[in-house]
Amino acid sequence: MDATQATDSVIATDATRANGAGDPAIVATGLTRRFGRTVAVDSVDLEIPRAKIYGFLGPNGCGKSTTFRMLCGLLTPTEGEVSVLGHSIPRDAEKLRPLIGYMTQQFSLYRDLSVRENLDFLGKVRGLSRRRRRERIEASLETYDLGRLARRRPENLSGGERQRLALAAAVLHEPPVLLLDEPTSAVDPRTRRGFWDSLFELIEHDVTILVSTHYMEEAERCHQLAILDRGRLVAEGEPKTLIGELAHTVLEVEGEHLGRLRQRIAELGIARSVAQLGNRLRVLLEPGDPDAAGLVGAAIAGSGASIAETRPGLEDVFVASTQSDRDL
Amino acid sequence: MRSLQRVFAVAGKEIRQLSRDRLTFGMIVGVPLIMIMLFGFAINLDVRNLRTGIVDEAGSQLSRQLVADLVATQVVEIVAREESVEALEAAMQRNEIVVGLHIPSDIERRLADPNRAAAQLLVDGTDPLIAGIAAGIVAMPFDARPSVAAPPPRTLFSARAFFNPEQRSAVMIVPGLIGVILTFTMVLFTAVAIVRERERGNLELLITTPVRTTELMVGKILPYIAIGLIQVTLILLVGALLFDVPVRGTLTDLYLASAVYIAAVLGIGLLISTIAKIQFQAFQLTFFVMMPSILLSGFMFPFDGMPTAAQYIAQVLPLTHFIVIVRGIVLKGAELADLLEPLRNLGIVFLVSMTLAVVRFRKRLD
């Protein structure tokens, strides 16, 4: 670790952002966190590349937030090591503060200070000079379309406006690493889209972004994805690759009286999950049984429903890798 | 330089939020006003007009003169005349009277005998103040003894009340009240200061910034020192205008000493803030500091009369030391140089509580 830091500082004279460009931004090995007897995060290994959006996908309580908090030094790992941009955590946690922007799950800016006052306070606390502060605040108000809201207080802003403010505050000091903990849970899909556009803009400026989510459409936008379940890393890779590698077969059954069919399919004991979407049933079959589709066909025979194999999506990957109990 | 920028950033933010928080803002002015009115008017140690019942079995000129003398002191007010001592006791039980006077039929003979009391005073002992007043009545001289050649009454001591010759309670209470009000408001404000940020989620963001714990703590208490001094001014003004309380020492000394005291109570408030998880706990802990402060500091009861254990506990409370300082400066005209010991004690309370608060506060969530 020390050797890396030494090389880093030599190169740093040239261009800070370019140092060790090939190295991952964040490396975690055997990351574990226990709260009393419960294991929130269980020996997670991560290698997060620079200038990419890296997503954490998982059900509630899977350890996303805990992992996030350990990566930025807010929680001390019970076991394991974390290194962010060559700094080891928690030892160098204070040195890392200027290099990390953190957007909390709950809105955490001051509700009784105006948009501009909030940004100004953070700029001061982050040690930006008066000039840089003014420049950055003006630029942020412009970029995140907050100009006309500058005098308003967050208590009077909409969810989307608050979220833009929170992002503006997190990137005010232009950190090379940005952690976003379920950033779009309180906004509508259109706002979410705009939000992601601004994230991709940041990537252009070499920012490494970590984002946790439980929305599939959001997860699909990430360069890389880690799926967590009960504190364990159960899958990792590009969303496309993860979908391509899925060994499970997905069937779609279309017809009437799906409730009865659903039960019949479930009783076969070969489906990982059966979910109803309107007048269709999406059946995720356990891998390794070539006759499975035939069995489902037989089970619904005579009901008048049609059956077809369909392409798996990220949600199927998610369901296949996270639920050990069958959701039937 | 950056450190100072951060301290002022926190302090400035604190003032902004305060100016928008009407309830807290109201407390800054409202609590001192209400408390000084309550203590100044309601708590009156010069007791007058105690409801008194009389049984006059003598019915003589002498007994009537005795009653008239008693009424003339204004300490008692005759509200009932009863036939028997039992009736007096019953009236006291019904809370119609708090003092009963029984003049026996043989009062003339009793007056002549120096070994016997002339009359009997029945006192409602449930109120310690009234019992004390009654002791004063017992010592009342009564020289209307035309028929008796008794020696003129002798007194062993003559008492002079220094610094407050008229013995007005407002003069005794108002200076100490500065300390009580500051303890209440300052501890409360800072006790919720960090808890509130934790409750509202602000802390999670704040601890990801480079702000240091000490900078955060200092930034949080700076505005309140100013606010505390405003409260001191308010109390002194009301004290002077309504209750005629003088300031015999210099105002500079008083403000300097108050600033030290405010810092000490703010330190305790911050310490509470690092212990409490939610604002309600912060309130509870504040009262945990408030009650012993009022009772043990010497504000209500003389410090010297307390048991040794209570005196030790009182040493930890900043109000104990401030009462000495503030009464010294306001009433006795003392200077800071006369008050170095209590000032030093306040400094210790400040340093210890601040250090503990900084040590206890973690820039972590675990």
Short mmCIF file of C-alpha atoms in Angstrom, two decimals, chain B residues 69-364:
data_model
loop_
_atom_site.label_atom_id
_atom_site.label_comp_id
_atom_site.label_asym_id
_atom_site.label_seq_id
_atom_site.Cartn_x
_atom_site.Cartn_y
_atom_site.Cartn_z
CA ASP B 69 -49.87 45.33 68.47
CA LEU B 70 -49.68 42.07 66.56
CA VAL B 71 -51.90 43.35 63.77
CA ALA B 72 -49.83 46.52 63.57
CA THR B 73 -46.78 44.46 62.47
CA GLN B 74 -48.75 43.55 59.30
CA VAL B 75 -47.38 40.07 59.58
CA VAL B 76 -50.75 38.71 60.56
CA GLU B 77 -54.26 39.51 59.52
CA ILE B 78 -57.09 38.47 61.80
CA VAL B 79 -59.61 36.53 59.76
CA ALA B 80 -61.39 34.50 62.45
CA ARG B 81 -62.40 34.71 66.09
CA GLU B 82 -63.06 31.37 67.72
CA GLU B 83 -64.36 30.24 71.11
CA SER B 84 -61.84 27.49 71.86
CA VAL B 85 -58.40 26.21 71.01
CA GLU B 86 -60.02 23.15 69.44
CA ALA B 87 -61.94 25.41 67.06
CA LEU B 88 -58.65 27.10 66.13
CA GLU B 89 -57.06 23.74 65.35
CA ALA B 90 -60.05 22.74 63.23
CA ALA B 91 -59.84 26.01 61.29
CA MET B 92 -56.16 25.36 60.65
CA GLN B 93 -56.95 21.88 59.40
CA ARG B 94 -59.44 23.35 56.95
CA ASN B 95 -56.66 25.71 55.83
CA GLU B 96 -58.74 28.76 56.82
CA ILE B 97 -55.94 30.04 59.01
CA VAL B 98 -52.20 29.39 59.20
CA VAL B 99 -51.59 31.05 62.55
CA GLY B 100 -53.71 30.79 65.70
CA LEU B 101 -53.40 32.98 68.78
CA HIS B 102 -54.67 31.75 72.14
CA ILE B 103 -54.85 34.37 74.90
CA PRO B 104 -55.68 32.64 78.19
CA SER B 105 -57.95 34.26 80.77
CA ASP B 106 -55.09 34.62 83.26
CA ILE B 107 -52.84 36.58 80.91
CA GLU B 108 -52.17 39.37 83.42
CA ARG B 109 -50.84 36.88 85.95
CA ARG B 110 -48.78 35.07 83.36
CA LEU B 111 -47.20 38.31 82.15
CA ALA B 112 -46.00 39.00 85.65
CA ASP B 113 -44.24 35.65 85.81
CA PRO B 114 -41.06 35.70 83.73
CA ASN B 115 -41.00 31.87 83.68
CA ARG B 116 -44.33 31.50 81.97
CA ALA B 117 -45.38 32.38 78.45
CA ALA B 118 -48.13 34.92 78.35
CA ALA B 119 -50.01 33.51 75.39
CA GLN B 120 -49.84 30.61 72.96
CA LEU B 121 -49.17 30.78 69.25
CA LEU B 122 -50.38 27.91 67.04
CA VAL B 123 -48.46 27.68 63.79
CA ASP B 124 -49.05 25.68 60.63
CA GLY B 125 -45.76 23.80 60.58
CA THR B 126 -46.23 22.44 57.07
CA ASP B 127 -44.72 25.61 55.65
CA PRO B 128 -41.16 26.21 56.85
CA LEU B 129 -41.32 29.90 56.02
CA ILE B 130 -44.40 30.49 58.20
CA ALA B 131 -42.79 28.62 61.05
CA GLY B 132 -39.79 30.93 60.77
CA ILE B 133 -42.02 33.99 60.81
CA ALA B 134 -43.77 32.71 63.92
CA ALA B 135 -40.41 32.57 65.67
CA GLY B 136 -40.14 36.28 64.92
CA ILE B 137 -43.53 36.97 66.49
CA VAL B 138 -42.55 35.07 69.64
CA ALA B 139 -39.58 37.38 70.03
CA MET B 140 -41.79 40.44 69.64
CA PRO B 141 -41.35 42.83 72.59
CA PHE B 142 -44.50 43.73 74.45
CA ASP B 143 -44.05 46.43 77.03
CA ALA B 144 -47.63 47.31 77.76
CA ARG B 145 -47.41 46.19 81.31
CA PRO B 146 -48.59 49.17 83.28
CA SER B 147 -49.18 47.21 86.43
CA VAL B 148 -45.97 45.28 86.40
CA ALA B 149 -42.56 46.66 87.13
CA ALA B 150 -40.74 44.38 84.79
CA PRO B 151 -37.20 45.13 83.67
CA PRO B 152 -36.98 46.51 80.13
CA PRO B 153 -36.48 43.66 77.65
CA ARG B 154 -32.84 42.88 76.90
CA THR B 155 -31.52 41.79 73.57
CA LEU B 156 -28.39 39.68 73.22
CA PHE B 157 -27.58 40.62 69.64
CA SER B 158 -28.45 43.40 67.32
CA ALA B 159 -28.41 42.22 63.72
CA ARG B 160 -27.41 44.31 60.73
CA ALA B 161 -28.15 42.98 57.26
CA PHE B 162 -25.19 43.85 55.10
CA PHE B 163 -25.62 44.56 51.37
CA ASN B 164 -29.38 44.28 51.58
CA PRO B 165 -30.40 46.32 54.61
CA GLU B 166 -34.10 46.36 53.76
CA GLN B 167 -33.98 42.56 53.40
CA ARG B 168 -35.90 42.66 50.14
CA SER B 169 -36.20 39.24 48.56
CA ALA B 170 -35.96 40.54 44.99
CA VAL B 171 -32.50 41.82 45.78
CA MET B 172 -31.53 38.41 47.10
CA ILE B 173 -33.13 36.47 44.26
CA VAL B 174 -32.54 38.40 41.03
CA PRO B 175 -28.73 38.06 40.84
CA GLY B 176 -28.93 34.31 41.45
CA LEU B 177 -31.74 34.16 38.95
CA ILE B 178 -29.29 35.23 36.24
CA GLY B 179 -27.47 31.97 36.89
CA VAL B 180 -30.64 29.87 37.06
CA ILE B 181 -32.04 31.25 33.81
CA LEU B 182 -28.71 30.82 32.01
CA THR B 183 -28.42 27.24 33.23
CA PHE B 184 -31.89 26.43 32.01
CA THR B 185 -31.78 28.01 28.57
CA MET B 186 -28.13 27.43 27.71
CA VAL B 187 -28.01 23.77 28.73
CA LEU B 188 -31.27 23.15 26.91
CA PHE B 189 -30.20 24.89 23.69
CA THR B 190 -26.90 23.09 23.38
CA ALA B 191 -28.24 19.79 24.70
CA VAL B 192 -30.50 19.56 21.66
CA ALA B 193 -27.92 21.10 19.31
CA ILE B 194 -26.23 17.92 18.13
CA VAL B 195 -29.11 15.57 18.87
CA ARG B 196 -31.31 17.61 16.55
CA GLU B 197 -28.82 17.35 13.70
CA ARG B 198 -28.65 13.63 14.28
CA GLU B 199 -32.46 13.33 14.30
CA ARG B 200 -32.82 15.35 11.10
CA GLY B 201 -30.09 13.34 9.36
CA ASN B 202 -27.80 16.36 8.95
CA LEU B 203 -25.08 14.72 10.99
CA GLU B 204 -24.63 11.90 8.50
CA LEU B 205 -23.70 14.49 5.90
CA LEU B 206 -21.71 16.67 8.25
CA ILE B 207 -19.40 13.89 9.34
CA THR B 208 -18.44 13.13 5.74
CA THR B 209 -17.00 16.64 5.49
CA PRO B 210 -13.53 17.59 6.76
CA VAL B 211 -14.99 19.55 9.71
CA ARG B 212 -13.21 18.58 12.94
CA THR B 213 -15.08 17.73 16.12
CA THR B 214 -13.56 20.64 18.02
CA GLU B 215 -14.47 23.05 15.21
CA LEU B 216 -18.03 21.77 15.24
CA MET B 217 -18.32 22.11 19.03
CA VAL B 218 -16.77 25.58 19.21
CA GLY B 219 -18.86 26.77 16.26
CA LYS B 220 -21.97 25.49 18.01
CA ILE B 221 -21.39 27.28 21.31
CA LEU B 222 -20.09 30.63 20.02
CA PRO B 223 -23.51 32.07 19.10
CA TYR B 224 -24.96 31.00 22.44
CA ILE B 225 -22.34 32.90 24.43
CA ALA B 226 -23.61 36.06 22.72
CA ILE B 227 -27.22 35.03 23.32
CA GLY B 228 -26.47 34.32 26.99
CA LEU B 229 -25.02 37.80 27.43
CA ILE B 230 -28.16 39.27 25.85
CA GLN B 231 -30.19 37.38 28.45
CA VAL B 232 -27.96 38.73 31.24
CA THR B 233 -28.66 42.25 29.97
CA LEU B 234 -32.38 41.55 29.88
CA ILE B 235 -32.46 40.22 33.44
CA LEU B 236 -30.40 43.13 34.77
CA LEU B 237 -32.67 45.63 33.05
CA VAL B 238 -35.88 44.09 34.36
CA GLY B 239 -34.25 43.67 37.78
CA ALA B 240 -33.32 47.34 37.89
CA LEU B 241 -36.58 48.69 36.47
CA LEU B 242 -39.12 46.51 38.26
CA PHE B 243 -37.37 45.39 41.41
CA ASP B 244 -34.86 48.13 41.95
CA VAL B 245 -31.94 45.70 42.11
CA PRO B 246 -28.65 47.59 42.13
CA VAL B 247 -25.40 46.57 40.45
CA ARG B 248 -22.67 47.59 42.88
CA GLY B 249 -19.69 46.11 41.03
CA THR B 250 -18.65 47.00 37.48
CA LEU B 251 -20.65 45.79 34.50
CA THR B 252 -17.43 44.70 32.74
CA ASP B 253 -16.66 42.31 35.58
CA LEU B 254 -20.20 41.03 35.56
CA TYR B 255 -20.21 40.37 31.80
CA LEU B 256 -16.78 38.74 31.84
CA ALA B 257 -17.77 36.44 34.67
CA SER B 258 -21.09 35.68 32.98
CA ALA B 259 -19.27 34.75 29.75
CA VAL B 260 -17.13 32.25 31.66
CA TYR B 261 -20.22 30.84 33.33
CA ILE B 262 -22.11 30.60 30.03
CA ALA B 263 -19.18 28.71 28.48
CA ALA B 264 -19.25 26.25 31.39
CA VAL B 265 -22.99 25.51 31.11
CA LEU B 266 -22.73 25.28 27.31
CA GLY B 267 -20.02 22.69 27.78
CA ILE B 268 -22.36 20.65 29.95
CA GLY B 269 -25.10 21.06 27.36
CA LEU B 270 -22.83 19.76 24.61
CA LEU B 271 -21.83 16.83 26.76
CA ILE B 272 -25.52 15.97 27.19
CA SER B 273 -25.91 16.30 23.44
CA THR B 274 -23.30 13.61 22.87
CA ILE B 275 -25.02 11.30 25.38
CA ALA B 276 -28.67 11.70 24.38
CA LYS B 277 -29.90 9.79 21.34
CA ILE B 278 -33.10 11.77 20.79
CA GLN B 279 -34.23 15.26 21.74
CA PHE B 280 -36.55 13.97 24.44
CA GLN B 281 -33.62 12.36 26.26
CA ALA B 282 -31.76 15.64 25.96
CA PHE B 283 -34.69 17.36 27.73
CA GLN B 284 -34.69 14.77 30.49
CA LEU B 285 -30.97 15.10 31.06
CA THR B 286 -31.32 18.88 31.13
CA PHE B 287 -33.73 18.61 34.05
CA PHE B 288 -31.33 16.21 35.67
CA VAL B 289 -28.87 19.11 35.76
CA MET B 290 -31.50 21.77 36.49
CA MET B 291 -33.00 20.37 39.70
CA PRO B 292 -29.80 19.94 41.73
CA SER B 293 -28.59 23.27 40.39
CA ILE B 294 -31.57 25.10 41.83
CA LEU B 295 -31.66 23.15 45.09
CA LEU B 296 -27.99 22.69 45.95
CA SER B 297 -26.26 25.71 44.50
CA GLY B 298 -27.16 28.05 47.35
CA PHE B 299 -29.72 29.86 45.21
CA MET B 300 -32.66 28.69 47.33
CA PHE B 301 -31.09 27.50 50.56
CA PRO B 302 -27.90 28.65 52.24
CA PHE B 303 -24.97 26.59 51.05
CA ASP B 304 -23.39 26.43 54.51
CA GLY B 305 -26.41 24.75 56.03
CA MET B 306 -26.26 21.77 53.67
CA PRO B 307 -24.94 18.35 54.64
CA THR B 308 -21.33 17.74 53.61
CA ALA B 309 -22.29 15.24 50.91
CA ALA B 310 -24.62 17.74 49.27
CA GLN B 311 -21.87 20.34 49.39
CA TYR B 312 -19.55 18.03 47.49
CA ILE B 313 -22.16 17.36 44.82
CA ALA B 314 -22.81 21.07 44.58
CA GLN B 315 -19.14 21.69 43.74
CA VAL B 316 -19.65 19.96 40.39
CA LEU B 317 -22.52 22.28 39.47
CA PRO B 318 -21.38 25.49 37.81
CA LEU B 319 -24.30 27.40 39.34
CA THR B 320 -22.83 26.94 42.84
CA HIS B 321 -19.75 28.91 41.83
CA PHE B 322 -21.62 31.45 39.78
CA ILE B 323 -24.00 32.28 42.64
CA VAL B 324 -20.98 33.30 44.70
CA ILE B 325 -19.61 35.36 41.83
CA VAL B 326 -22.82 37.08 40.80
CA ARG B 327 -23.93 37.95 44.34
CA GLY B 328 -20.40 39.18 44.97
CA ILE B 329 -20.34 41.51 41.98
CA VAL B 330 -23.96 42.67 41.94
CA LEU B 331 -24.64 43.00 45.67
CA LYS B 332 -21.30 43.31 47.41
CA GLY B 333 -19.48 45.31 44.75
CA ALA B 334 -16.72 42.70 44.54
CA GLU B 335 -14.13 42.67 41.75
CA LEU B 336 -12.98 39.72 39.65
CA ALA B 337 -9.77 39.62 41.66
CA ASP B 338 -11.82 38.78 44.77
CA LEU B 339 -13.50 35.92 42.95
CA LEU B 340 -10.60 34.03 41.41
CA GLU B 341 -11.42 30.73 43.06
CA PRO B 342 -15.02 30.35 41.84
CA LEU B 343 -13.92 31.66 38.42
CA ARG B 344 -11.22 29.02 38.25
CA ASN B 345 -13.76 26.35 39.18
CA LEU B 346 -16.02 27.47 36.34
CA GLY B 347 -13.04 27.25 33.99
CA ILE B 348 -12.43 23.68 35.11
CA VAL B 349 -16.08 22.72 34.56
CA PHE B 350 -15.87 24.21 31.04
CA LEU B 351 -12.63 22.45 30.10
CA VAL B 352 -13.67 19.08 31.49
CA SER B 353 -17.13 19.08 29.92
CA MET B 354 -15.85 20.30 26.53
CA THR B 355 -13.06 17.73 26.49
CA LEU B 356 -15.48 14.95 27.35
CA ALA B 357 -17.91 16.15 24.68
CA VAL B 358 -15.17 16.23 22.02
CA VAL B 359 -13.87 12.81 23.07
CA ARG B 360 -17.35 11.30 23.16
CA PHE B 361 -18.37 12.67 19.78
CA ARG B 362 -17.33 10.34 16.96
CA LYS B 363 -17.22 11.23 13.31
CA ARG B 364 -18.61 7.78 12.77
#
